[in-house]
Amino acid sequence: MKEHFSNYKLLLMPINSHGNHWILLVAKPKEKTVSILDSLHHQNFKWLNLWG
């Protein structure tokens, strides 16, 4: 059975960036938004471009 992302209010995807730091991708399919939570406040355009 296939699920569509649009069936969910919120998707949380942990990403290991460079093997030593974790960031969290937050997608809200119904709002059509994608954001990154990063405790080190890096510019994470690479991940946003991949998923956004």
PDB file of N, CA and C in Angstrom:
ATOM      1  N   MET A   1       0.831  -1.178   0.000  1.00  0.00           N
ATOM      2  CA  MET A   1       0.000   0.000   0.000  1.00  0.00           C
ATOM      3  C   MET A   1       0.879   1.245   0.000  1.00  0.00           C
ATOM      4  N   LYS A   2       0.630   2.148  -0.913  1.00  0.00           N
ATOM      5  CA  LYS A   2       1.401   3.382  -0.998  1.00  0.00           C
ATOM      6  C   LYS A   2       0.740   4.477  -0.174  1.00  0.00           C
ATOM      7  N   GLU A   3       1.574   5.263   0.478  1.00  0.00           N
ATOM      8  CA  GLU A   3       1.107   6.423   1.230  1.00  0.00           C
ATOM      9  C   GLU A   3       1.562   7.682   0.513  1.00  0.00           C
ATOM     10  N   HIS A   4       0.755   8.680   0.536  1.00  0.00           N
ATOM     11  CA  HIS A   4       1.117   9.963  -0.048  1.00  0.00           C
ATOM     12  C   HIS A   4       1.515  10.924   1.064  1.00  0.00           C
ATOM     13  N   PHE A   5       2.584  11.671   0.835  1.00  0.00           N
ATOM     14  CA  PHE A   5       3.027  12.644   1.830  1.00  0.00           C
ATOM     15  C   PHE A   5       1.919  13.626   2.183  1.00  0.00           C
ATOM     16  N   SER A   6       1.067  13.927   1.240  1.00  0.00           N
ATOM     17  CA  SER A   6       0.010  14.911   1.483  1.00  0.00           C
ATOM     18  C   SER A   6      -1.017  14.433   2.511  1.00  0.00           C
ATOM     19  N   ASN A   7      -0.981  13.155   2.879  1.00  0.00           N
ATOM     20  CA  ASN A   7      -1.885  12.643   3.913  1.00  0.00           C
ATOM     21  C   ASN A   7      -1.438  13.029   5.319  1.00  0.00           C
ATOM     22  N   TYR A   8      -0.230  13.573   5.443  1.00  0.00           N
ATOM     23  CA  TYR A   8       0.330  13.875   6.751  1.00  0.00           C
ATOM     24  C   TYR A   8       0.382  15.377   6.994  1.00  0.00           C
ATOM     25  N   LYS A   9       0.198  15.746   8.247  1.00  0.00           N
ATOM     26  CA  LYS A   9       0.292  17.156   8.636  1.00  0.00           C
ATOM     27  C   LYS A   9       1.759  17.582   8.765  1.00  0.00           C
ATOM     28  N   LEU A  10       2.595  16.665   9.263  1.00  0.00           N
ATOM     29  CA  LEU A  10       3.984  16.999   9.561  1.00  0.00           C
ATOM     30  C   LEU A  10       4.871  15.789   9.299  1.00  0.00           C
ATOM     31  N   LEU A  11       6.011  16.023   8.632  1.00  0.00           N
ATOM     32  CA  LEU A  11       7.015  14.982   8.406  1.00  0.00           C
ATOM     33  C   LEU A  11       8.326  15.459   9.020  1.00  0.00           C
ATOM     34  N   LEU A  12       8.939  14.626   9.844  1.00  0.00           N
ATOM     35  CA  LEU A  12      10.216  14.947  10.475  1.00  0.00           C
ATOM     36  C   LEU A  12      11.259  13.972   9.962  1.00  0.00           C
ATOM     37  N   MET A  13      12.361  14.511   9.421  1.00  0.00           N
ATOM     38  CA  MET A  13      13.401  13.669   8.847  1.00  0.00           C
ATOM     39  C   MET A  13      14.764  14.081   9.397  1.00  0.00           C
ATOM     40  N   PRO A  14      15.349  13.286  10.305  1.00  0.00           N
ATOM     41  CA  PRO A  14      16.693  13.594  10.788  1.00  0.00           C
ATOM     42  C   PRO A  14      17.715  13.334   9.684  1.00  0.00           C
ATOM     43  N   ILE A  15      18.699  14.229   9.589  1.00  0.00           N
ATOM     44  CA  ILE A  15      19.743  14.121   8.565  1.00  0.00           C
ATOM     45  C   ILE A  15      21.098  14.255   9.246  1.00  0.00           C
ATOM     46  N   ASN A  16      21.992  13.315   8.987  1.00  0.00           N
ATOM     47  CA  ASN A  16      23.348  13.405   9.498  1.00  0.00           C
ATOM     48  C   ASN A  16      24.170  14.181   8.480  1.00  0.00           C
ATOM     49  N   SER A  17      24.535  15.392   8.849  1.00  0.00           N
ATOM     50  CA  SER A  17      25.265  16.284   7.956  1.00  0.00           C
ATOM     51  C   SER A  17      26.767  16.135   8.182  1.00  0.00           C
ATOM     52  N   HIS A  18      27.490  15.723   7.185  1.00  0.00           N
ATOM     53  CA  HIS A  18      28.954  15.576   7.211  1.00  0.00           C
ATOM     54  C   HIS A  18      29.420  14.529   8.220  1.00  0.00           C
ATOM     55  N   GLY A  19      28.537  13.616   8.623  1.00  0.00           N
ATOM     56  CA  GLY A  19      28.932  12.524   9.499  1.00  0.00           C
ATOM     57  C   GLY A  19      29.136  12.872  10.956  1.00  0.00           C
ATOM     58  N   ASN A  20      28.990  14.151  11.332  1.00  0.00           N
ATOM     59  CA  ASN A  20      29.246  14.508  12.726  1.00  0.00           C
ATOM     60  C   ASN A  20      28.252  15.513  13.306  1.00  0.00           C
ATOM     61  N   HIS A  21      27.179  15.806  12.587  1.00  0.00           N
ATOM     62  CA  HIS A  21      26.216  16.799  13.064  1.00  0.00           C
ATOM     63  C   HIS A  21      24.831  16.442  12.542  1.00  0.00           C
ATOM     64  N   TRP A  22      23.850  16.497  13.423  1.00  0.00           N
ATOM     65  CA  TRP A  22      22.481  16.169  13.032  1.00  0.00           C
ATOM     66  C   TRP A  22      21.654  17.436  12.862  1.00  0.00           C
ATOM     67  N   ILE A  23      20.866  17.451  11.804  1.00  0.00           N
ATOM     68  CA  ILE A  23      19.900  18.516  11.575  1.00  0.00           C
ATOM     69  C   ILE A  23      18.539  17.847  11.367  1.00  0.00           C
ATOM     70  N   LEU A  24      17.484  18.629  11.466  1.00  0.00           N
ATOM     71  CA  LEU A  24      16.143  18.076  11.310  1.00  0.00           C
ATOM     72  C   LEU A  24      15.415  18.804  10.192  1.00  0.00           C
ATOM     73  N   LEU A  25      14.998  18.052   9.188  1.00  0.00           N
ATOM     74  CA  LEU A  25      14.188  18.599   8.112  1.00  0.00           C
ATOM     75  C   LEU A  25      12.726  18.462   8.539  1.00  0.00           C
ATOM     76  N   VAL A  26      11.989  19.560   8.455  1.00  0.00           N
ATOM     77  CA  VAL A  26      10.580  19.585   8.836  1.00  0.00           C
ATOM     78  C   VAL A  26       9.765  19.945   7.604  1.00  0.00           C
ATOM     79  N   ALA A  27       8.928  19.027   7.173  1.00  0.00           N
ATOM     80  CA  ALA A  27       8.083  19.268   6.001  1.00  0.00           C
ATOM     81  C   ALA A  27       6.625  19.287   6.441  1.00  0.00           C
ATOM     82  N   LYS A  28       5.896  20.278   5.920  1.00  0.00           N
ATOM     83  CA  LYS A  28       4.455  20.377   6.155  1.00  0.00           C
ATOM     84  C   LYS A  28       3.781  20.315   4.789  1.00  0.00           C
ATOM     85  N   PRO A  29       3.462  19.103   4.333  1.00  0.00           N
ATOM     86  CA  PRO A  29       2.935  18.928   2.975  1.00  0.00           C
ATOM     87  C   PRO A  29       1.675  19.732   2.683  1.00  0.00           C
ATOM     88  N   LYS A  30       0.759  19.816   3.626  1.00  0.00           N
ATOM     89  CA  LYS A  30      -0.490  20.541   3.381  1.00  0.00           C
ATOM     90  C   LYS A  30      -0.258  22.035   3.224  1.00  0.00           C
ATOM     91  N   GLU A  31       0.788  22.552   3.879  1.00  0.00           N
ATOM     92  CA  GLU A  31       1.153  23.963   3.755  1.00  0.00           C
ATOM     93  C   GLU A  31       2.189  24.185   2.655  1.00  0.00           C
ATOM     94  N   LYS A  32       2.714  23.089   2.122  1.00  0.00           N
ATOM     95  CA  LYS A  32       3.748  23.125   1.085  1.00  0.00           C
ATOM     96  C   LYS A  32       4.986  23.893   1.545  1.00  0.00           C
ATOM     97  N   THR A  33       5.443  23.588   2.774  1.00  0.00           N
ATOM     98  CA  THR A  33       6.643  24.219   3.306  1.00  0.00           C
ATOM     99  C   THR A  33       7.649  23.158   3.743  1.00  0.00           C
ATOM    100  N   VAL A  34       8.920  23.518   3.641  1.00  0.00           N
ATOM    101  CA  VAL A  34      10.025  22.684   4.104  1.00  0.00           C
ATOM    102  C   VAL A  34      10.988  23.604   4.832  1.00  0.00           C
ATOM    103  N   SER A  35      11.434  23.200   6.021  1.00  0.00           N
ATOM    104  CA  SER A  35      12.400  24.004   6.759  1.00  0.00           C
ATOM    105  C   SER A  35      13.410  23.081   7.429  1.00  0.00           C
ATOM    106  N   ILE A  36      14.493  23.696   7.912  1.00  0.00           N
ATOM    107  CA  ILE A  36      15.578  22.962   8.562  1.00  0.00           C
ATOM    108  C   ILE A  36      15.764  23.514   9.970  1.00  0.00           C
ATOM    109  N   LEU A  37      15.870  22.621  10.937  1.00  0.00           N
ATOM    110  CA  LEU A  37      16.216  23.011  12.302  1.00  0.00           C
ATOM    111  C   LEU A  37      17.655  22.575  12.547  1.00  0.00           C
ATOM    112  N   ASP A  38      18.495  23.545  12.902  1.00  0.00           N
ATOM    113  CA  ASP A  38      19.923  23.295  13.067  1.00  0.00           C
ATOM    114  C   ASP A  38      20.411  24.055  14.289  1.00  0.00           C
ATOM    115  N   SER A  39      20.865  23.342  15.300  1.00  0.00           N
ATOM    116  CA  SER A  39      21.323  23.977  16.534  1.00  0.00           C
ATOM    117  C   SER A  39      22.560  24.848  16.327  1.00  0.00           C
ATOM    118  N   LEU A  40      23.307  24.613  15.255  1.00  0.00           N
ATOM    119  CA  LEU A  40      24.498  25.420  14.970  1.00  0.00           C
ATOM    120  C   LEU A  40      24.211  26.567  14.010  1.00  0.00           C
ATOM    121  N   HIS A  41      22.992  26.686  13.569  1.00  0.00           N
ATOM    122  CA  HIS A  41      22.542  27.784  12.702  1.00  0.00           C
ATOM    123  C   HIS A  41      23.329  27.896  11.398  1.00  0.00           C
ATOM    124  N   HIS A  42      23.696  26.756  10.822  1.00  0.00           N
ATOM    125  CA  HIS A  42      24.372  26.761   9.519  1.00  0.00           C
ATOM    126  C   HIS A  42      23.383  27.089   8.412  1.00  0.00           C
ATOM    127  N   GLN A  43      23.900  27.526   7.286  1.00  0.00           N
ATOM    128  CA  GLN A  43      23.090  27.709   6.084  1.00  0.00           C
ATOM    129  C   GLN A  43      22.936  26.332   5.455  1.00  0.00           C
ATOM    130  N   ASN A  44      21.730  25.836   5.367  1.00  0.00           N
ATOM    131  CA  ASN A  44      21.483  24.477   4.879  1.00  0.00           C
ATOM    132  C   ASN A  44      20.733  24.472   3.561  1.00  0.00           C
ATOM    133  N   PHE A  45      21.145  25.325   2.646  1.00  0.00           N
ATOM    134  CA  PHE A  45      20.450  25.424   1.369  1.00  0.00           C
ATOM    135  C   PHE A  45      20.527  24.125   0.571  1.00  0.00           C
ATOM    136  N   LYS A  46      21.622  23.373   0.739  1.00  0.00           N
ATOM    137  CA  LYS A  46      21.775  22.105   0.015  1.00  0.00           C
ATOM    138  C   LYS A  46      20.605  21.171   0.320  1.00  0.00           C
ATOM    139  N   TRP A  47      20.263  21.041   1.586  1.00  0.00           N
ATOM    140  CA  TRP A  47      19.168  20.141   1.969  1.00  0.00           C
ATOM    141  C   TRP A  47      17.813  20.706   1.573  1.00  0.00           C
ATOM    142  N   LEU A  48      17.641  22.001   1.670  1.00  0.00           N
ATOM    143  CA  LEU A  48      16.366  22.599   1.262  1.00  0.00           C
ATOM    144  C   LEU A  48      16.153  22.458  -0.239  1.00  0.00           C
ATOM    145  N   ASN A  49      17.210  22.634  -1.015  1.00  0.00           N
ATOM    146  CA  ASN A  49      17.089  22.482  -2.468  1.00  0.00           C
ATOM    147  C   ASN A  49      16.774  21.040  -2.852  1.00  0.00           C
ATOM    148  N   LEU A  50      17.297  20.096  -2.088  1.00  0.00           N
ATOM    149  CA  LEU A  50      17.043  18.687  -2.369  1.00  0.00           C
ATOM    150  C   LEU A  50      15.582  18.315  -2.108  1.00  0.00           C
ATOM    151  N   TRP A  51      15.004  18.828  -1.036  1.00  0.00           N
ATOM    152  CA  TRP A  51      13.646  18.453  -0.629  1.00  0.00           C
ATOM    153  C   TRP A  51      12.595  19.500  -0.942  1.00  0.00           C
ATOM    154  N   GLY A  52      12.994  20.726  -1.175  1.00  0.00           N
ATOM    155  CA  GLY A  52      12.008  21.803  -1.333  1.00  0.00           C
ATOM    156  C   GLY A  52      11.514  22.031  -2.675  1.00  0.00           C
TER     157      GLY A  52
END
